[in-house]
Tab-separated table of C-alpha atoms and ligand atoms in Angstrom:
chain	number	residue	atom	x	y	z
A	1	MET	CA	9.445	-2.223	-14.184
A	2	THR	CA	8.975	-1.315	-17.912
A	3	THR	CA	8.627	2.392	-17.929
A	4	VAL	CA	6.390	2.457	-21.010
A	5	THR	CA	4.009	-0.147	-19.562
A	6	TRP	CA	3.999	1.621	-16.181
A	7	HIS	CA	3.168	4.896	-17.871
A	8	ARG	CA	0.366	3.319	-19.886
A	9	LEU	CA	-0.967	1.833	-16.669
A	10	THR	CA	-0.853	5.146	-14.837
A	11	ARG	CA	-2.652	6.872	-17.762
A	12	ALA	CA	-5.403	4.112	-17.668
A	13	ILE	CA	-5.926	4.675	-13.832
A	14	GLU	CA	-5.990	8.510	-14.333
A	15	ARG	CA	-8.802	8.146	-16.965
A	16	CYS	CA	-10.671	5.390	-15.225
A	17	ARG	CA	-14.416	5.784	-14.494
A	18	ARG	CA	-15.186	2.102	-13.564
A	19	CYS	CA	-16.716	2.995	-10.347
A	20	PRO	CA	-18.486	6.042	-8.945
A	21	LEU	CA	-15.361	7.332	-7.223
A	22	GLY	CA	-13.995	8.295	-10.618
A	23	HIS	CA	-16.650	10.885	-10.910
A	24	THR	CA	-15.939	12.660	-7.496
A	25	ARG	CA	-12.171	12.520	-7.301
A	26	THR	CA	-9.785	15.463	-7.787
A	27	HIS	CA	-6.975	13.257	-8.825
A	28	ALA	CA	-6.451	9.558	-9.267
A	29	VAL	CA	-3.755	8.604	-6.645
A	30	VAL	CA	-1.488	6.099	-8.482
A	31	TYR	CA	2.110	5.751	-6.714
A	32	ARG	CA	4.780	7.117	-4.846
A	33	GLY	CA	8.296	5.503	-4.727
A	34	GLY	CA	11.156	4.123	-6.760
A	35	GLU	CA	11.139	2.180	-9.981
A	36	ARG	CA	12.518	-0.989	-8.411
A	37	PRO	CA	11.262	-0.968	-4.818
A	38	SER	CA	12.485	-3.641	-2.348
A	39	VAL	CA	9.160	-3.308	-0.446
A	40	VAL	CA	5.707	-2.089	-1.468
A	41	PHE	CA	3.329	-0.752	1.257
A	42	VAL	CA	-0.340	-1.254	0.324
A	43	GLY	CA	-2.744	1.122	2.054
A	44	GLU	CA	-6.552	1.485	1.619
A	45	ALA	CA	-7.814	4.599	-0.144
A	46	PRO	CA	-6.656	8.197	-0.725
A	47	GLY	CA	-7.707	10.806	1.806
A	48	ARG	CA	-8.169	14.545	1.363
A	49	ALA	CA	-4.422	15.413	1.062
A	50	GLU	CA	-3.807	12.527	-1.364
A	51	ASP	CA	-6.835	13.488	-3.426
A	52	ALA	CA	-5.540	17.203	-3.671
A	53	THR	CA	-2.005	16.212	-4.572
A	54	GLY	CA	-2.465	12.960	-6.485
A	55	ARG	CA	0.222	11.230	-4.357
A	56	PRO	CA	-0.356	8.564	-1.810
A	57	PHE	CA	0.260	8.937	1.899
A	58	VAL	CA	1.178	12.532	2.078
A	59	GLY	CA	-0.989	13.597	4.960
A	60	ALA	CA	-0.301	12.802	8.729
A	61	SER	CA	-0.429	8.950	8.184
A	62	GLY	CA	1.975	9.516	5.335
A	63	ARG	CA	4.492	11.328	7.658
A	64	ARG	CA	4.200	8.483	10.176
A	65	LEU	CA	4.794	5.914	7.392
A	66	ASP	CA	7.786	7.821	6.013
A	67	ARG	CA	9.332	7.961	9.628
A	68	ALA	CA	8.906	4.119	9.751
A	69	ILE	CA	10.557	3.658	6.457
A	70	ALA	CA	13.557	5.712	7.572
A	71	GLU	CA	13.617	3.743	10.845
A	72	LEU	CA	13.852	0.572	8.726
A	73	GLY	CA	16.948	2.063	7.062
A	74	LEU	CA	15.241	2.397	3.680
A	75	ARG	CA	15.353	5.327	1.302
A	76	MET	CA	12.140	6.514	-0.458
A	77	ASP	CA	13.442	5.315	-3.664
A	78	GLU	CA	13.785	1.777	-2.306
A	79	VAL	CA	10.102	1.503	-1.461
A	80	GLY	CA	6.720	2.017	-3.100
A	81	VAL	CA	3.451	3.097	-1.777
A	82	ILE	CA	0.044	2.309	-3.309
A	83	ASN	CA	-3.567	1.869	-2.265
A	84	LEU	CA	-6.225	-0.695	-2.858
A	85	VAL	CA	-8.321	1.994	-4.584
A	86	LYS	CA	-6.895	4.899	-6.481
A	87	CYS	CA	-9.782	7.505	-6.013
A	88	ARG	CA	-10.786	9.120	-2.677
A	89	PRO	CA	-14.040	7.703	-1.279
A	90	PRO	CA	-16.342	10.549	0.060
A	91	GLU	CA	-16.709	10.330	3.836
A	92	ASN	CA	-13.649	8.117	3.772
A	93	ARG	CA	-15.751	4.986	3.717
A	94	LEU	CA	-14.220	2.248	1.471
A	95	PRO	CA	-16.947	0.892	-0.874
A	96	ARG	CA	-16.618	-2.832	-1.679
A	97	ARG	CA	-17.685	-2.164	-5.289
A	98	SER	CA	-14.734	0.210	-5.751
A	99	VAL	CA	-12.172	-2.276	-4.090
A	100	LEU	CA	-13.358	-4.928	-6.704
A	101	ALA	CA	-13.348	-2.508	-9.580
A	102	CYS	CA	-9.866	-1.342	-8.711
A	103	ARG	CA	-8.448	-4.799	-8.051
A	104	PRO	CA	-7.012	-5.309	-11.576
A	105	PHE	CA	-5.060	-2.085	-11.250
A	106	LEU	CA	-3.648	-3.224	-7.853
A	107	GLU	CA	-2.615	-6.569	-9.252
A	108	ARG	CA	-0.963	-5.098	-12.263
A	109	GLN	CA	0.925	-2.538	-10.144
A	110	LEU	CA	2.360	-5.394	-7.993
A	111	GLU	CA	3.198	-7.438	-10.989
A	112	LEU	CA	5.176	-4.587	-12.659
A	113	LEU	CA	6.772	-3.456	-9.425
A	114	ASP	CA	7.546	-7.034	-8.482
A	115	PRO	CA	8.744	-6.222	-4.934
A	116	PRO	CA	10.510	-8.908	-2.944
A	117	VAL	CA	8.353	-8.048	0.095
A	118	ILE	CA	4.782	-6.684	0.443
A	119	VAL	CA	3.409	-4.748	3.474
A	120	THR	CA	-0.266	-4.240	4.017
A	121	LEU	CA	-1.338	-1.345	6.066
A	122	GLY	CA	-4.592	-1.739	8.103
A	123	ARG	CA	-7.320	-4.337	8.065
A	124	HIS	CA	-8.874	-3.635	4.560
A	125	ALA	CA	-5.504	-4.181	2.662
A	126	LEU	CA	-4.774	-7.342	4.726
A	127	ALA	CA	-8.278	-8.713	4.074
A	128	GLU	CA	-8.009	-8.020	0.319
A	129	LEU	CA	-4.662	-9.615	-0.191
A	130	VAL	CA	-4.923	-12.426	2.441
A	131	PRO	CA	-8.606	-13.219	2.844
A	132	ASP	CA	-8.057	-16.011	5.363
A	133	ALA	CA	-5.904	-13.935	7.619
A	134	PRO	CA	-6.977	-13.312	11.230
A	135	PRO	CA	-8.057	-9.875	12.451
A	136	ILE	CA	-5.365	-7.254	11.996
A	137	THR	CA	-4.690	-7.038	15.725
A	138	GLN	CA	-3.607	-10.624	15.711
A	139	ALA	CA	-1.961	-10.592	12.292
A	140	ALA	CA	0.105	-7.502	12.436
A	141	GLY	CA	3.835	-8.220	12.444
A	142	ARG	CA	3.471	-11.737	11.503
A	143	GLU	CA	4.822	-12.935	8.176
A	144	ARG	CA	2.322	-14.320	5.629
A	145	SER	CA	2.656	-14.708	1.781
A	146	TRP	CA	0.984	-13.317	-1.279
A	147	ASN	CA	1.715	-15.125	-4.696
A	148	ARG	CA	4.724	-16.880	-3.264
A	149	ARG	CA	6.458	-13.780	-1.778
A	150	PRO	CA	6.536	-12.603	1.847
A	151	LEU	CA	3.797	-10.297	3.005
A	152	VAL	CA	3.966	-8.580	6.381
A	153	PRO	CA	0.822	-6.777	7.797
A	154	LEU	CA	1.044	-3.767	9.846
A	155	LEU	CA	-1.521	-1.604	11.598
A	156	HIS	CA	-2.603	1.326	9.530
A	157	PRO	CA	-0.418	4.400	10.574
A	158	ALA	CA	-3.664	6.476	11.032
A	159	ALA	CA	-4.755	4.002	13.770
A	160	VAL	CA	-1.401	4.528	15.534
A	161	LEU	CA	-1.856	8.217	15.233
A	162	HIS	CA	-5.448	8.159	16.575
A	163	ASN	CA	-4.435	5.794	19.489
A	164	PRO	CA	-0.992	6.375	20.892
A	165	LYS	CA	-1.381	3.281	23.011
A	166	LEU	CA	-0.777	1.261	19.805
A	167	ALA	CA	2.723	2.861	19.447
A	168	PRO	CA	4.599	0.134	21.229
A	169	ARG	CA	2.888	-2.443	19.036
A	170	TRP	CA	3.666	-0.593	15.933
A	171	ALA	CA	7.349	-0.323	16.922
A	172	ALA	CA	7.548	-4.112	17.694
A	173	ASP	CA	5.791	-4.946	14.335
A	174	LEU	CA	8.325	-2.695	12.669
A	175	ASP	CA	11.244	-4.595	14.223
A	176	ARG	CA	9.646	-7.922	12.900
A	177	LEU	CA	9.318	-6.406	9.463
A	178	GLY	CA	12.935	-5.265	9.642
A	179	ALA	CA	13.974	-8.861	10.386
A	180	VAL	CA	12.020	-10.109	7.259
A	181	LEU	CA	13.628	-7.328	5.169
A	182	ARG	CA	17.098	-8.304	6.216
A	183	ARG	CA	16.542	-11.996	5.527
A	184	VAL	CA	14.817	-11.526	2.223
A	185	LEU	CA	16.927	-8.804	0.710
A	186	ARG	CA	20.023	-10.654	1.714
A	187	GLN	CA	18.682	-13.589	-0.360
A	188	THR	CA	17.799	-11.410	-3.452
A	189	LEU	CA	21.160	-9.541	-3.585
B	1	SF4	S1	-11.273	3.821	-7.670
B	1	SF4	FE1	-10.231	2.551	-9.221
B	1	SF4	S2	-12.008	1.632	-10.336
B	1	SF4	FE2	-12.898	3.353	-9.247
B	1	SF4	S3	-12.603	5.007	-10.789
B	1	SF4	FE3	-10.872	5.159	-9.470
B	1	SF4	S4	-9.186	4.057	-10.663
B	1	SF4	FE4	-11.188	3.330	-11.552
């Protein structure tokens, strides 16, 4: 990524008031990860901990995600973490209007980060990037594509935390993601 361009994008997000969430946030939540990530995880929206810190996936779901990243054999500077919308929705409901308003920021982030693999977390991120995908319970762990690059949907880590019965499915989907990463990263080395 070009540092100056990324810095400008970050400043634009931090100043943004394109949708009502810009008036209720504490911090815009832009990015966590390395400058040249091999894989970018796309979540839905910041929660309380993220709004307080300005960093994505730093609460309980974030710890689950970080554990998964370590299990995949990746360092934090080899991945990136972003969300569909950059400001916390009150009541944690994701307004469609904000997803649409924030979409240009999402696309610009993905364009600048240019990761070889994208991973969506949860049904909203999947529906936004792959509108014709089946429901997340069917789609998770199965490779798809976004702009001619591999995209692997996963369940949202919060869903796995709230429903421990999903843990075996989460582990199996991570195994499938690991296989995609090994194949793609071998090709791009
Ligand atoms: S959610 Fe996105 S579009 Fe809405 S104010 Fe925040 S940065 Fe702007």
